[in-house]
mmCIF file of C-alpha atoms and ligand atoms in Angstrom:
data_model
loop_
_atom_site.group_PDB
_atom_site.id
_atom_site.type_symbol
_atom_site.label_atom_id
_atom_site.label_comp_id
_atom_site.label_asym_id
_atom_site.label_seq_id
_atom_site.Cartn_x
_atom_site.Cartn_y
_atom_site.Cartn_z
ATOM 1 C CA MET A 5 -13.032 -30.392 31.424
ATOM 2 C CA GLN A 6 -17.024 -28.616 32.443
ATOM 3 C CA ASN A 7 -19.154 -31.356 29.888
ATOM 4 C CA PRO A 8 -18.017 -34.277 31.660
ATOM 5 C CA GLU A 9 -19.417 -35.368 27.855
ATOM 6 C CA ASP A 10 -16.596 -33.989 26.183
ATOM 7 C CA ALA A 11 -14.017 -36.580 28.350
ATOM 8 C CA VAL A 12 -15.386 -39.801 27.980
ATOM 9 C CA VAL A 13 -12.791 -42.038 25.369
ATOM 10 C CA ALA A 14 -14.451 -45.564 25.435
ATOM 11 C CA ALA A 15 -17.528 -47.503 24.944
ATOM 12 C CA GLN A 16 -17.520 -49.165 28.689
ATOM 13 C CA VAL A 17 -16.717 -47.767 31.613
ATOM 14 C CA GLY A 18 -13.924 -49.954 32.931
ATOM 15 C CA ARG A 19 -12.699 -49.225 29.795
ATOM 16 C CA ASP A 20 -13.109 -45.207 30.337
ATOM 17 C CA VAL A 21 -11.410 -45.346 33.377
ATOM 18 C CA ALA A 22 -8.171 -47.869 32.258
ATOM 19 C CA PHE A 23 -7.553 -45.306 29.315
ATOM 20 C CA GLY A 24 -4.607 -42.899 31.554
ATOM 21 C CA PRO A 25 -3.229 -45.682 33.889
ATOM 22 C CA GLU A 26 -3.074 -48.095 29.933
ATOM 23 C CA ASN A 27 -1.576 -44.620 29.117
ATOM 24 C CA LEU A 28 1.032 -44.241 31.668
ATOM 25 C CA GLY A 29 2.491 -47.883 30.505
ATOM 26 C CA LEU A 30 1.041 -49.657 34.484
ATOM 27 C CA GLY A 31 0.579 -53.402 34.126
ATOM 28 C CA ARG A 32 -2.949 -55.149 34.621
ATOM 29 C CA ASP A 33 -2.980 -55.970 37.323
ATOM 30 C CA GLU A 34 -2.051 -51.789 38.629
ATOM 31 C CA THR A 35 -4.829 -50.578 36.288
ATOM 32 C CA TRP A 36 -7.812 -52.723 36.779
ATOM 33 C CA SER A 37 -7.002 -52.187 41.110
ATOM 34 C CA ARG A 38 -6.488 -48.555 40.000
ATOM 35 C CA VAL A 39 -10.193 -48.696 38.014
ATOM 36 C CA ASP A 40 -12.052 -50.340 40.614
ATOM 37 C CA ALA A 41 -10.507 -47.696 43.119
ATOM 38 C CA ALA A 42 -11.049 -44.825 41.638
ATOM 39 C CA LEU A 43 -15.228 -46.053 40.263
ATOM 40 C CA ASP A 44 -15.542 -46.734 44.716
ATOM 41 C CA ALA A 45 -14.336 -43.383 45.463
ATOM 42 C CA VAL A 46 -16.142 -41.660 43.334
ATOM 43 C CA GLY A 47 -19.545 -43.637 43.961
ATOM 44 C CA LEU A 48 -20.396 -44.482 40.436
ATOM 45 C CA ASP A 49 -21.528 -48.815 41.514
ATOM 46 C CA VAL A 50 -22.277 -49.706 38.135
ATOM 47 C CA ALA A 51 -20.439 -52.700 36.258
ATOM 48 C CA ARG A 52 -16.758 -52.635 34.598
ATOM 49 C CA GLU A 53 -19.005 -53.209 31.381
ATOM 50 C CA HIS A 54 -21.469 -50.854 31.305
ATOM 51 C CA LEU A 55 -21.641 -48.791 28.712
ATOM 52 C CA THR A 56 -21.024 -45.459 28.549
ATOM 53 C CA VAL A 57 -23.419 -43.874 26.420
ATOM 54 C CA ALA A 58 -25.769 -45.455 29.002
ATOM 55 C CA LEU A 59 -25.284 -43.165 31.817
ATOM 56 C CA SER A 60 -26.704 -39.730 33.404
ATOM 57 C CA GLY A 61 -25.548 -36.461 33.998
ATOM 58 C CA GLY A 62 -24.387 -36.762 36.811
ATOM 59 C CA GLU A 63 -23.092 -40.454 36.219
ATOM 60 C CA LYS A 64 -21.205 -39.004 33.485
ATOM 61 C CA GLN A 65 -19.268 -35.837 35.703
ATOM 62 C CA ARG A 66 -18.437 -39.315 38.099
ATOM 63 C CA LEU A 67 -16.747 -41.106 35.192
ATOM 64 C CA ALA A 68 -15.064 -38.680 34.347
ATOM 65 C CA LEU A 69 -13.038 -37.788 37.702
ATOM 66 C CA ALA A 70 -13.145 -41.498 38.378
ATOM 67 C CA GLY A 71 -10.679 -41.721 35.096
ATOM 68 C CA GLN A 72 -8.710 -37.891 36.573
ATOM 69 C CA VAL A 73 -8.146 -39.948 40.074
ATOM 70 C CA ALA A 74 -6.694 -43.508 38.527
ATOM 71 C CA LEU A 75 -4.091 -41.144 37.100
ATOM 72 C CA ARG A 76 -3.531 -39.693 41.035
ATOM 73 C CA PRO A 77 -1.786 -36.846 38.492
ATOM 74 C CA ASP A 78 0.679 -33.687 39.755
ATOM 75 C CA VAL A 79 -1.969 -31.371 38.993
ATOM 76 C CA LEU A 80 -5.229 -31.355 39.276
ATOM 77 C CA LEU A 81 -7.632 -29.471 37.188
ATOM 78 C CA LEU A 82 -11.054 -29.295 37.583
ATOM 79 C CA ASP A 83 -13.846 -27.281 35.774
ATOM 80 C CA GLU A 84 -17.185 -27.346 38.082
ATOM 81 C CA PRO A 85 -16.639 -30.934 38.874
ATOM 82 C CA THR A 86 -19.878 -31.217 41.057
ATOM 83 C CA SER A 87 -22.022 -29.460 38.405
ATOM 84 C CA MET A 88 -24.192 -31.689 37.915
ATOM 85 C CA LEU A 89 -24.374 -33.951 41.327
ATOM 86 C CA ASP A 90 -27.050 -34.303 44.516
ATOM 87 C CA ALA A 91 -25.211 -32.674 47.989
ATOM 88 C CA ALA A 92 -24.512 -36.332 49.063
ATOM 89 C CA SER A 93 -22.229 -37.575 45.516
ATOM 90 C CA ALA A 94 -20.869 -33.632 45.684
ATOM 91 C CA ALA A 95 -19.405 -34.715 49.187
ATOM 92 C CA ARG A 96 -18.175 -37.728 48.386
ATOM 93 C CA VAL A 97 -16.876 -36.346 45.116
ATOM 94 C CA ARG A 98 -15.092 -33.687 47.036
ATOM 95 C CA ASP A 99 -13.435 -36.363 49.449
ATOM 96 C CA ALA A 100 -12.326 -38.147 46.370
ATOM 97 C CA VAL A 101 -10.534 -35.579 44.881
ATOM 98 C CA LEU A 102 -8.758 -33.999 47.990
ATOM 99 C CA SER A 103 -7.539 -37.297 49.452
ATOM 100 C CA VAL A 104 -6.033 -37.456 45.412
ATOM 101 C CA ALA A 105 -5.116 -34.291 45.495
ATOM 102 C CA ALA A 106 -2.801 -34.178 48.989
ATOM 103 C CA GLY A 107 0.413 -33.077 48.463
ATOM 104 C CA ARG A 108 -0.215 -32.159 45.247
ATOM 105 C CA THR A 109 -1.793 -28.942 43.414
ATOM 106 C CA LEU A 110 -5.220 -28.321 43.012
ATOM 107 C CA VAL A 111 -7.168 -25.569 40.544
ATOM 108 C CA VAL A 112 -10.711 -25.734 40.712
ATOM 109 C CA VAL A 113 -13.458 -23.750 38.949
ATOM 110 C CA GLU A 114 -16.486 -23.500 40.554
ATOM 111 C CA HIS A 115 -19.358 -21.252 41.538
ATOM 112 C CA ARG A 116 -21.071 -22.915 44.329
ATOM 113 C CA LEU A 117 -17.410 -22.415 46.579
ATOM 114 C CA GLU A 118 -18.380 -22.433 49.767
ATOM 115 C CA PRO A 119 -17.582 -26.426 49.993
ATOM 116 C CA TRP A 120 -14.456 -26.088 48.652
ATOM 117 C CA LEU A 121 -13.099 -23.082 50.920
ATOM 118 C CA PRO A 122 -12.018 -24.790 53.916
ATOM 119 C CA HIS A 123 -9.334 -27.326 51.658
ATOM 120 C CA VAL A 124 -7.794 -24.756 49.037
ATOM 121 C CA ASP A 125 -5.145 -22.266 49.677
ATOM 122 C CA ARG A 126 -5.853 -19.240 47.684
ATOM 123 C CA VAL A 127 -8.486 -17.798 46.118
ATOM 124 C CA VAL A 128 -8.691 -15.892 42.288
ATOM 125 C CA VAL A 129 -11.443 -14.178 41.123
ATOM 126 C CA LEU A 130 -11.651 -13.474 37.554
ATOM 127 C CA GLY A 131 -13.719 -10.664 35.990
ATOM 128 C CA PRO A 132 -15.148 -9.348 32.979
ATOM 129 C CA GLY A 133 -12.397 -9.811 30.229
ATOM 130 C CA ALA A 134 -10.688 -11.794 31.841
ATOM 131 C CA VAL A 135 -7.908 -9.872 33.979
ATOM 132 C CA VAL A 136 -7.094 -10.937 37.540
ATOM 133 C CA VAL A 137 -9.471 -9.265 40.620
ATOM 134 C CA GLN A 138 -8.521 -10.817 43.647
ATOM 135 C CA ASP A 139 -5.401 -13.131 44.323
ATOM 136 C CA THR A 140 -5.835 -14.114 47.947
ATOM 137 C CA ASP A 141 -6.057 -16.631 50.840
ATOM 138 C CA VAL A 142 -9.061 -17.818 52.233
ATOM 139 C CA ALA A 143 -9.113 -15.374 54.633
ATOM 140 C CA GLY A 144 -8.513 -12.176 52.508
ATOM 141 C CA PHE A 145 -10.991 -13.019 50.495
ATOM 142 C CA LEU A 146 -13.241 -13.900 53.149
ATOM 143 C CA ALA A 147 -13.127 -10.757 54.807
ATOM 144 C CA GLY A 148 -14.758 -9.324 52.019
ATOM 145 C CA PRO A 149 -15.877 -6.885 50.104
ATOM 146 C CA ALA A 150 -18.121 -9.656 47.951
ATOM 147 C CA PRO A 151 -15.960 -9.374 44.160
ATOM 148 C CA GLY A 152 -19.600 -8.353 41.556
ATOM 149 C CA GLY A 153 -21.548 -11.993 40.852
ATOM 150 C CA VAL A 154 -19.868 -14.248 42.822
ATOM 151 C CA TRP A 155 -21.494 -16.695 45.129
ATOM 152 C CA PHE A 156 -20.110 -15.403 48.434
ATOM 153 C CA PRO A 157 -20.480 -16.977 51.333
ATOM 154 C CA GLY A 158 -23.206 -15.670 53.678
ATOM 155 C CA LEU A 159 -24.738 -13.394 51.333
ATOM 156 C CA PRO A 160 -28.734 -13.252 51.005
ATOM 157 C CA ASP A 161 -30.296 -15.602 48.301
ATOM 158 C CA PRO A 162 -30.411 -13.651 44.813
ATOM 159 C CA GLU A 163 -33.581 -12.092 44.188
ATOM 160 C CA PRO A 164 -35.187 -13.743 40.628
ATOM 161 C CA VAL A 165 -34.880 -10.910 38.198
ATOM 162 C CA ASP A 166 -38.570 -9.285 36.802
ATOM 163 C CA VAL A 167 -38.940 -10.560 33.194
ATOM 164 C CA PRO A 168 -41.171 -8.834 31.529
ATOM 165 C CA GLU A 169 -44.603 -10.654 30.957
ATOM 166 C CA ALA A 170 -44.436 -10.666 26.825
ATOM 167 C CA LEU A 171 -41.464 -12.339 26.671
ATOM 168 C CA VAL A 172 -43.129 -15.932 28.382
ATOM 169 C CA ARG A 173 -47.303 -15.086 29.196
ATOM 170 C CA PRO A 174 -48.510 -18.228 26.600
ATOM 171 C CA GLU A 175 -51.397 -18.634 24.372
ATOM 172 C CA SER A 176 -52.322 -21.516 26.421
ATOM 173 C CA SER A 177 -51.496 -24.203 28.496
ATOM 174 C CA VAL A 178 -52.524 -27.792 30.092
ATOM 175 C CA GLU A 179 -52.107 -30.232 33.209
ATOM 176 C CA HIS A 180 -49.462 -32.832 32.501
ATOM 177 C CA ALA A 181 -49.894 -35.972 33.871
ATOM 178 C CA LEU A 182 -48.073 -39.544 34.260
ATOM 179 C CA ALA A 183 -49.795 -42.583 35.857
ATOM 180 C CA GLU A 184 -48.229 -44.975 36.783
ATOM 181 C CA VAL A 185 -45.662 -44.322 34.091
ATOM 182 C CA SER A 186 -42.433 -46.800 33.462
ATOM 183 C CA VAL A 187 -39.588 -46.796 31.621
ATOM 184 C CA VAL A 188 -36.919 -49.368 30.280
ATOM 185 C CA LEU A 189 -34.321 -47.591 28.559
ATOM 186 C CA ARG A 190 -32.141 -49.940 27.088
ATOM 187 C CA THR A 191 -28.884 -48.878 24.891
ATOM 188 C CA ARG A 192 -27.262 -51.347 22.294
ATOM 189 C CA SER A 193 -23.995 -51.055 21.197
ATOM 190 C CA LEU A 194 -20.975 -53.262 19.303
ATOM 191 C CA ARG A 195 -19.992 -53.906 23.141
ATOM 192 C CA GLY A 196 -23.751 -55.457 23.914
ATOM 193 C CA THR A 197 -27.164 -53.871 25.761
ATOM 194 C CA GLN A 198 -27.409 -51.825 28.580
ATOM 195 C CA GLU A 199 -30.632 -51.815 30.015
ATOM 196 C CA SER A 200 -32.193 -49.430 32.772
ATOM 197 C CA ARG A 201 -35.144 -49.204 34.595
ATOM 198 C CA ALA A 202 -35.243 -46.419 34.488
ATOM 199 C CA LEU A 203 -38.523 -44.771 36.338
ATOM 200 C CA ASP A 204 -40.839 -47.133 38.394
ATOM 201 C CA ALA A 205 -44.971 -47.026 38.585
ATOM 202 C CA VAL A 206 -44.280 -43.029 38.654
ATOM 203 C CA THR A 207 -47.246 -40.893 39.139
ATOM 204 C CA LEU A 208 -47.273 -37.197 39.041
ATOM 205 C CA ALA A 209 -48.953 -34.123 37.947
ATOM 206 C CA ALA A 210 -47.369 -30.584 36.662
ATOM 207 C CA ARG A 211 -50.241 -28.190 36.144
ATOM 208 C CA PRO A 212 -50.190 -24.552 35.186
ATOM 209 C CA GLY A 213 -49.080 -21.927 37.094
ATOM 210 C CA GLU A 214 -47.165 -24.359 38.656
ATOM 211 C CA VAL A 215 -42.863 -24.374 39.071
ATOM 212 C CA THR A 216 -42.233 -28.055 40.112
ATOM 213 C CA ALA A 217 -39.454 -29.138 40.713
ATOM 214 C CA LEU A 218 -37.971 -33.203 39.862
ATOM 215 C CA VAL A 219 -35.875 -33.645 42.937
ATOM 216 C CA GLY A 220 -33.342 -37.174 43.657
ATOM 217 C CA PRO A 221 -29.683 -38.114 43.881
ATOM 218 C CA SER A 222 -27.630 -38.587 40.527
ATOM 219 C CA GLY A 223 -29.485 -41.854 38.588
ATOM 220 C CA SER A 224 -32.879 -41.368 40.257
ATOM 221 C CA GLY A 225 -35.102 -40.398 36.746
ATOM 222 C CA LYS A 226 -35.186 -36.982 36.810
ATOM 223 C CA SER A 227 -34.266 -36.485 33.244
ATOM 224 C CA THR A 228 -35.889 -39.242 31.556
ATOM 225 C CA ALA A 229 -39.061 -37.859 33.798
ATOM 226 C CA LEU A 230 -38.595 -35.180 31.623
ATOM 227 C CA GLY A 231 -39.030 -36.398 27.819
ATOM 228 C CA VAL A 232 -42.072 -38.546 28.992
ATOM 229 C CA LEU A 233 -43.834 -35.401 29.701
ATOM 230 C CA GLY A 234 -42.651 -33.658 26.809
ATOM 231 C CA GLY A 235 -43.204 -36.497 24.517
ATOM 232 C CA LEU A 236 -39.550 -37.169 23.901
ATOM 233 C CA VAL A 237 -39.367 -40.549 25.814
ATOM 234 C CA ARG A 238 -41.654 -43.677 25.313
ATOM 235 C CA PRO A 239 -43.239 -45.618 28.190
ATOM 236 C CA THR A 240 -42.714 -48.479 28.735
ATOM 237 C CA SER A 241 -46.260 -48.890 29.966
ATOM 238 C CA GLY A 242 -48.634 -46.985 31.857
ATOM 239 C CA THR A 243 -50.886 -43.420 30.685
ATOM 240 C CA VAL A 244 -48.938 -39.554 29.933
ATOM 241 C CA THR A 245 -51.465 -36.980 29.609
ATOM 242 C CA PRO A 246 -51.416 -35.190 26.976
ATOM 243 C CA ASP A 247 -49.499 -38.124 24.743
ATOM 244 C CA LEU A 248 -47.746 -36.140 23.106
ATOM 245 C CA GLY A 249 -45.553 -39.330 21.522
ATOM 246 C CA ARG A 250 -46.616 -39.053 18.335
ATOM 247 C CA ALA A 251 -46.735 -35.945 17.750
ATOM 248 C CA ARG A 252 -45.229 -33.860 14.824
ATOM 249 C CA SER A 253 -42.305 -32.023 15.545
ATOM 250 C CA ARG A 254 -43.781 -28.582 14.571
ATOM 251 C CA ASP A 255 -46.688 -29.315 16.354
ATOM 252 C CA LEU A 256 -45.175 -30.353 19.608
ATOM 253 C CA ALA A 257 -42.483 -27.507 19.248
ATOM 254 C CA ARG A 258 -45.056 -24.955 19.544
ATOM 255 C CA VAL A 259 -46.785 -26.823 22.643
ATOM 256 C CA VAL A 260 -42.912 -27.579 24.447
ATOM 257 C CA GLY A 261 -40.037 -25.959 25.355
ATOM 258 C CA TRP A 262 -37.265 -28.303 26.437
ATOM 259 C CA VAL A 263 -33.712 -27.415 27.728
ATOM 260 C CA PRO A 264 -31.669 -30.429 27.141
ATOM 261 C CA GLN A 265 -29.584 -31.446 30.372
ATOM 262 C CA ASN A 266 -26.165 -31.221 28.009
ATOM 263 C CA PRO A 267 -26.916 -27.438 26.513
ATOM 264 C CA GLU A 268 -25.682 -27.735 23.045
ATOM 265 C CA HIS A 269 -27.433 -30.669 22.310
ATOM 266 C CA GLY A 270 -30.349 -28.405 21.232
ATOM 267 C CA PHE A 271 -28.437 -26.073 19.011
ATOM 268 C CA VAL A 272 -28.544 -26.356 15.172
ATOM 269 C CA THR A 273 -27.807 -23.077 14.079
ATOM 270 C CA THR A 274 -24.425 -21.171 13.799
ATOM 271 C CA ARG A 275 -25.099 -17.467 15.190
ATOM 272 C CA VAL A 276 -26.757 -17.070 18.350
ATOM 273 C CA ALA A 277 -29.874 -14.680 17.549
ATOM 274 C CA ASP A 278 -30.835 -17.167 14.707
ATOM 275 C CA GLU A 279 -30.717 -20.088 17.235
ATOM 276 C CA VAL A 280 -33.369 -17.456 19.828
ATOM 277 C CA ALA A 281 -34.846 -16.527 16.344
ATOM 278 C CA ARG A 282 -36.034 -20.588 14.709
ATOM 279 C CA THR A 283 -38.106 -22.082 16.749
ATOM 280 C CA SER A 284 -40.533 -19.063 16.477
ATOM 281 C CA GLU A 285 -40.338 -18.804 12.917
ATOM 282 C CA ARG A 286 -41.497 -22.142 11.920
ATOM 283 C CA VAL A 287 -44.083 -22.309 14.835
ATOM 284 C CA GLY A 288 -45.281 -19.316 13.145
ATOM 285 C CA ARG A 289 -44.498 -16.296 16.004
ATOM 286 C CA THR A 290 -42.719 -13.470 16.810
ATOM 287 C CA VAL A 291 -40.178 -12.807 18.870
ATOM 288 C CA ASP A 292 -37.776 -10.204 20.158
ATOM 289 C CA VAL A 293 -34.605 -11.336 19.763
ATOM 290 C CA ASP A 294 -32.874 -8.677 21.575
ATOM 291 C CA ALA A 295 -34.826 -8.458 24.374
ATOM 292 C CA VAL A 296 -34.567 -12.554 25.298
ATOM 293 C CA LEU A 297 -31.128 -11.429 24.727
ATOM 294 C CA ASP A 298 -30.184 -8.702 26.933
ATOM 295 C CA VAL A 299 -32.329 -10.741 30.272
ATOM 296 C CA LEU A 300 -30.259 -13.593 29.598
ATOM 297 C CA GLY A 301 -27.027 -11.762 29.747
ATOM 298 C CA LEU A 302 -26.022 -12.907 25.911
ATOM 299 C CA ALA A 303 -26.838 -9.320 23.996
ATOM 300 C CA HIS A 304 -22.841 -9.259 23.704
ATOM 301 C CA LEU A 305 -22.731 -12.561 21.946
ATOM 302 C CA ARG A 306 -25.595 -12.143 19.494
ATOM 303 C CA GLU A 307 -23.577 -12.454 16.641
ATOM 304 C CA ALA A 308 -21.092 -15.868 17.797
ATOM 305 C CA ASN A 309 -21.261 -18.787 17.283
ATOM 306 C CA PRO A 310 -23.365 -21.215 19.798
ATOM 307 C CA TYR A 311 -20.414 -23.626 20.060
ATOM 308 C CA ARG A 312 -18.217 -20.958 20.657
ATOM 309 C CA LEU A 313 -19.403 -20.187 24.180
ATOM 310 C CA SER A 314 -18.986 -20.830 28.031
ATOM 311 C CA GLY A 315 -20.923 -23.921 29.516
ATOM 312 C CA GLY A 316 -22.891 -21.338 31.509
ATOM 313 C CA GLU A 317 -23.697 -19.451 28.651
ATOM 314 C CA GLN A 318 -24.629 -21.988 26.353
ATOM 315 C CA ARG A 319 -26.895 -23.310 28.364
ATOM 316 C CA ARG A 320 -28.507 -19.608 29.175
ATOM 317 C CA LEU A 321 -28.594 -19.897 24.958
ATOM 318 C CA ALA A 322 -30.343 -23.496 25.150
ATOM 319 C CA LEU A 323 -33.611 -21.681 27.450
ATOM 320 C CA ALA A 324 -33.956 -18.612 25.528
ATOM 321 C CA ALA A 325 -33.790 -21.002 22.279
ATOM 322 C CA ALA A 326 -36.827 -22.905 24.000
ATOM 323 C CA LEU A 327 -38.414 -20.687 25.504
ATOM 324 C CA ALA A 328 -38.697 -18.129 23.261
ATOM 325 C CA HIS A 329 -41.417 -18.721 21.414
ATOM 326 C CA ARG A 330 -43.652 -18.783 24.951
ATOM 327 C CA PRO A 331 -44.282 -22.417 24.981
ATOM 328 C CA GLY A 332 -47.209 -23.718 26.785
ATOM 329 C CA THR A 333 -44.856 -25.876 28.515
ATOM 330 C CA VAL A 334 -41.433 -25.088 29.836
ATOM 331 C CA LEU A 335 -39.151 -28.155 30.509
ATOM 332 C CA LEU A 336 -35.991 -27.628 32.346
ATOM 333 C CA ASP A 337 -32.942 -29.932 32.683
ATOM 334 C CA GLU A 338 -31.021 -28.248 35.813
ATOM 335 C CA PRO A 339 -31.010 -25.101 34.146
ATOM 336 C CA THR A 340 -29.051 -23.174 36.634
ATOM 337 C CA VAL A 341 -25.792 -25.271 36.500
ATOM 338 C CA GLY A 342 -22.789 -22.957 35.744
ATOM 339 C CA GLN A 343 -24.636 -19.897 36.400
ATOM 340 C CA ASP A 344 -22.602 -16.407 38.398
ATOM 341 C CA ARG A 345 -25.100 -14.836 40.685
ATOM 342 C CA ALA A 346 -26.246 -12.341 38.069
ATOM 343 C CA THR A 347 -27.334 -15.029 35.862
ATOM 344 C CA TRP A 348 -28.597 -17.015 38.229
ATOM 345 C CA ALA A 349 -31.487 -14.298 38.880
ATOM 346 C CA ALA A 350 -31.713 -14.352 35.555
ATOM 347 C CA VAL A 351 -32.954 -17.946 34.827
ATOM 348 C CA ALA A 352 -34.630 -18.113 37.856
ATOM 349 C CA GLY A 353 -36.473 -15.067 37.054
ATOM 350 C CA TRP A 354 -37.123 -16.962 33.632
ATOM 351 C CA VAL A 355 -38.516 -19.388 35.207
ATOM 352 C CA ARG A 356 -41.457 -17.409 37.888
ATOM 353 C CA ALA A 357 -42.243 -16.048 35.243
ATOM 354 C CA ALA A 358 -43.636 -18.290 32.912
ATOM 355 C CA ALA A 359 -45.177 -20.205 35.592
ATOM 356 C CA ALA A 360 -46.983 -16.688 36.752
ATOM 357 C CA THR A 361 -47.893 -16.401 33.103
ATOM 358 C CA GLY A 362 -49.951 -19.341 33.284
ATOM 359 C CA ALA A 363 -46.995 -21.623 31.729
ATOM 360 C CA THR A 364 -46.588 -25.373 33.126
ATOM 361 C CA THR A 365 -43.578 -25.487 34.148
ATOM 362 C CA VAL A 366 -41.433 -28.250 35.500
ATOM 363 C CA LEU A 367 -37.757 -28.508 36.178
ATOM 364 C CA SER A 368 -34.817 -30.660 37.350
ATOM 365 C CA THR A 369 -32.497 -29.495 39.798
ATOM 366 C CA HIS A 370 -30.085 -30.139 42.335
ATOM 367 C CA ASP A 371 -29.558 -26.419 43.789
ATOM 368 C CA ASP A 372 -31.963 -25.847 46.827
ATOM 369 C CA LEU A 373 -32.592 -22.218 45.500
ATOM 370 C CA ALA A 374 -33.328 -23.275 41.984
ATOM 371 C CA PRO A 375 -37.957 -21.520 41.651
ATOM 372 C CA ARG A 376 -40.189 -24.040 43.092
ATOM 373 C CA ASP A 377 -43.945 -24.648 44.369
ATOM 374 C CA VAL A 378 -44.257 -27.991 44.271
ATOM 375 C CA GLU A 379 -41.540 -30.568 44.512
ATOM 376 C CA VAL A 380 -41.557 -34.349 43.765
ATOM 377 C CA ARG A 381 -38.536 -36.244 44.785
ATOM 378 C CA LEU A 382 -37.111 -39.295 42.478
ATOM 379 C CA GLU A 383 -34.583 -42.250 43.935
ATOM 380 C CA ARG A 384 -34.499 -45.822 41.567
ATOM 381 C CA GLY A 385 -37.616 -44.288 39.764
ATOM 382 C CA ARG A 386 -39.582 -44.411 42.228
ATOM 383 C CA VAL A 387 -41.585 -41.011 43.358
ATOM 384 C CA VAL A 388 -40.228 -41.465 47.454
ATOM 385 C CA ALA A 389 -41.759 -38.090 47.892
HETATM 386 N N1 LIG B 419 -29.448 -44.122 26.823
HETATM 387 C C1 LIG B 419 -29.672 -44.972 28.144
HETATM 388 N N2 LIG B 419 -29.544 -46.708 28.401
HETATM 389 C C2 LIG B 419 -30.004 -46.654 29.018
HETATM 390 N N3 LIG B 419 -30.048 -46.870 30.421
HETATM 391 C C3 LIG B 419 -29.825 -44.870 30.299
HETATM 392 C C4 LIG B 419 -30.070 -44.730 29.439
HETATM 393 N N4 LIG B 419 -29.478 -42.269 30.035
HETATM 394 C C5 LIG B 419 -30.055 -43.049 31.133
HETATM 395 N N5 LIG B 419 -30.026 -44.121 31.393
HETATM 396 C C6 LIG B 419 -29.991 -44.665 33.187
HETATM 397 O O1 LIG B 419 -31.698 -44.613 33.365
HETATM 398 C C7 LIG B 419 -31.062 -43.644 34.720
HETATM 399 C C8 LIG B 419 -32.102 -42.518 34.910
HETATM 400 O O2 LIG B 419 -31.423 -41.971 34.270
HETATM 401 P P1 LIG B 419 -31.613 -39.811 34.549
HETATM 402 O O3 LIG B 419 -30.468 -39.468 33.232
HETATM 403 O O4 LIG B 419 -33.162 -39.883 34.201
HETATM 404 O O5 LIG B 419 -31.276 -39.723 35.923
HETATM 405 P P2 LIG B 419 -31.609 -38.572 36.427
HETATM 406 O O6 LIG B 419 -31.994 -38.313 37.625
HETATM 407 O O7 LIG B 419 -31.748 -37.284 35.448
HETATM 408 O O8 LIG B 419 -29.109 -38.037 37.483
HETATM 409 P P3 LIG B 419 -29.077 -36.925 37.007
HETATM 410 O O9 LIG B 419 -29.062 -35.710 37.980
HETATM 411 O O10 LIG B 419 -27.306 -37.698 37.076
HETATM 412 O O11 LIG B 419 -28.963 -35.547 35.442
HETATM 413 C C9 LIG B 419 -29.854 -44.042 35.218
HETATM 414 O O12 LIG B 419 -29.791 -44.835 35.854
HETATM 415 C C10 LIG B 419 -29.023 -44.400 33.845
HETATM 416 O O13 LIG B 419 -27.724 -44.982 34.321
HETATM 417 MG MG1 LIG B 420 -30.044 -35.412 34.062
#
């Protein structure tokens, strides 16, 4: 499924992957040998007992794939299976999928389709209104012309759109800094306790007017670092400036806009337009809801329920909802996931405009094209560059 969280069925990693083989009635030895082989194939290097709630976004994505790989199914249907993975992990996952799919039927839904093209026989392009606009072999697809919005190989990088200053300019903004910050994340459940050193003596600064990008492999601590900057994750040691950890929620919302890696985690209303207006109402700012929706390509969904949107639409709505009140600090967890060329340009444009008008802007990303002025590379919770 597009959202890997929707595929988690068990509290522990091993049991989660074993669910399919067990339901096929396979024996214990066969089941567990398939579990171990599948986890290895997708590169998820954790113990069978590891708690599934204590995984990062990209780790959950690989867990979901391991569950399917272990089934060795006749038909494999994958919805953006590598959207939250770095290039190396994505290549590994692709190899795992392709070895399982050999001689079988594989259908992949994908925006960034270039790495898949050498391995597929046929390309089907869907257009607005869910109509098939092209159904061809790869050579026919590559012969062009490029269908609108598609990440067609060889096109120049899309230009971020111009977003009106009035929609993004914050009243004020401040520098954020972490000094020697360590975070031990601890999750307790009936099945045990999971501890990870998610950040290890991290020192970094994010300045007003700049886009700071946090990059690094899945599980390296990017989401945790964003959470600490925004006062959402308490550091185990070290200094955070400004320290927002004890701010009242309304005061925090006024200054920080945060888009979680799982966009629907932030939804609090049942109508798209209400979702965009909610924070502004609570912190006493005016917002032009229709202008915001228009820039992000969501105007036609104004009356829809946020939970009924597609994955890419939900991510853009989460961005609108977090940023419509023009906070001085903008924290975005993988904002470009699930976007076509056109919607990518809108998201990138919003990020650029926020920084250009003075916001302190930090994003985590695996997308090489995502905007940035400064790049901070994390590995195993440490800043390596
Ligand atoms: N709730 C939790 N309890 C315990 N450990 C956790 C929890 N959430 C994440 N972790 C672990 O902390 C580490 C850092 O996780 P984080 O989510 O910050 O990584 P990330 O760089 O954002 O990864 P991704 O690219 O996959 O989103 C990982 O090893 C992860 O398994
Ligand atoms: Mg993350």
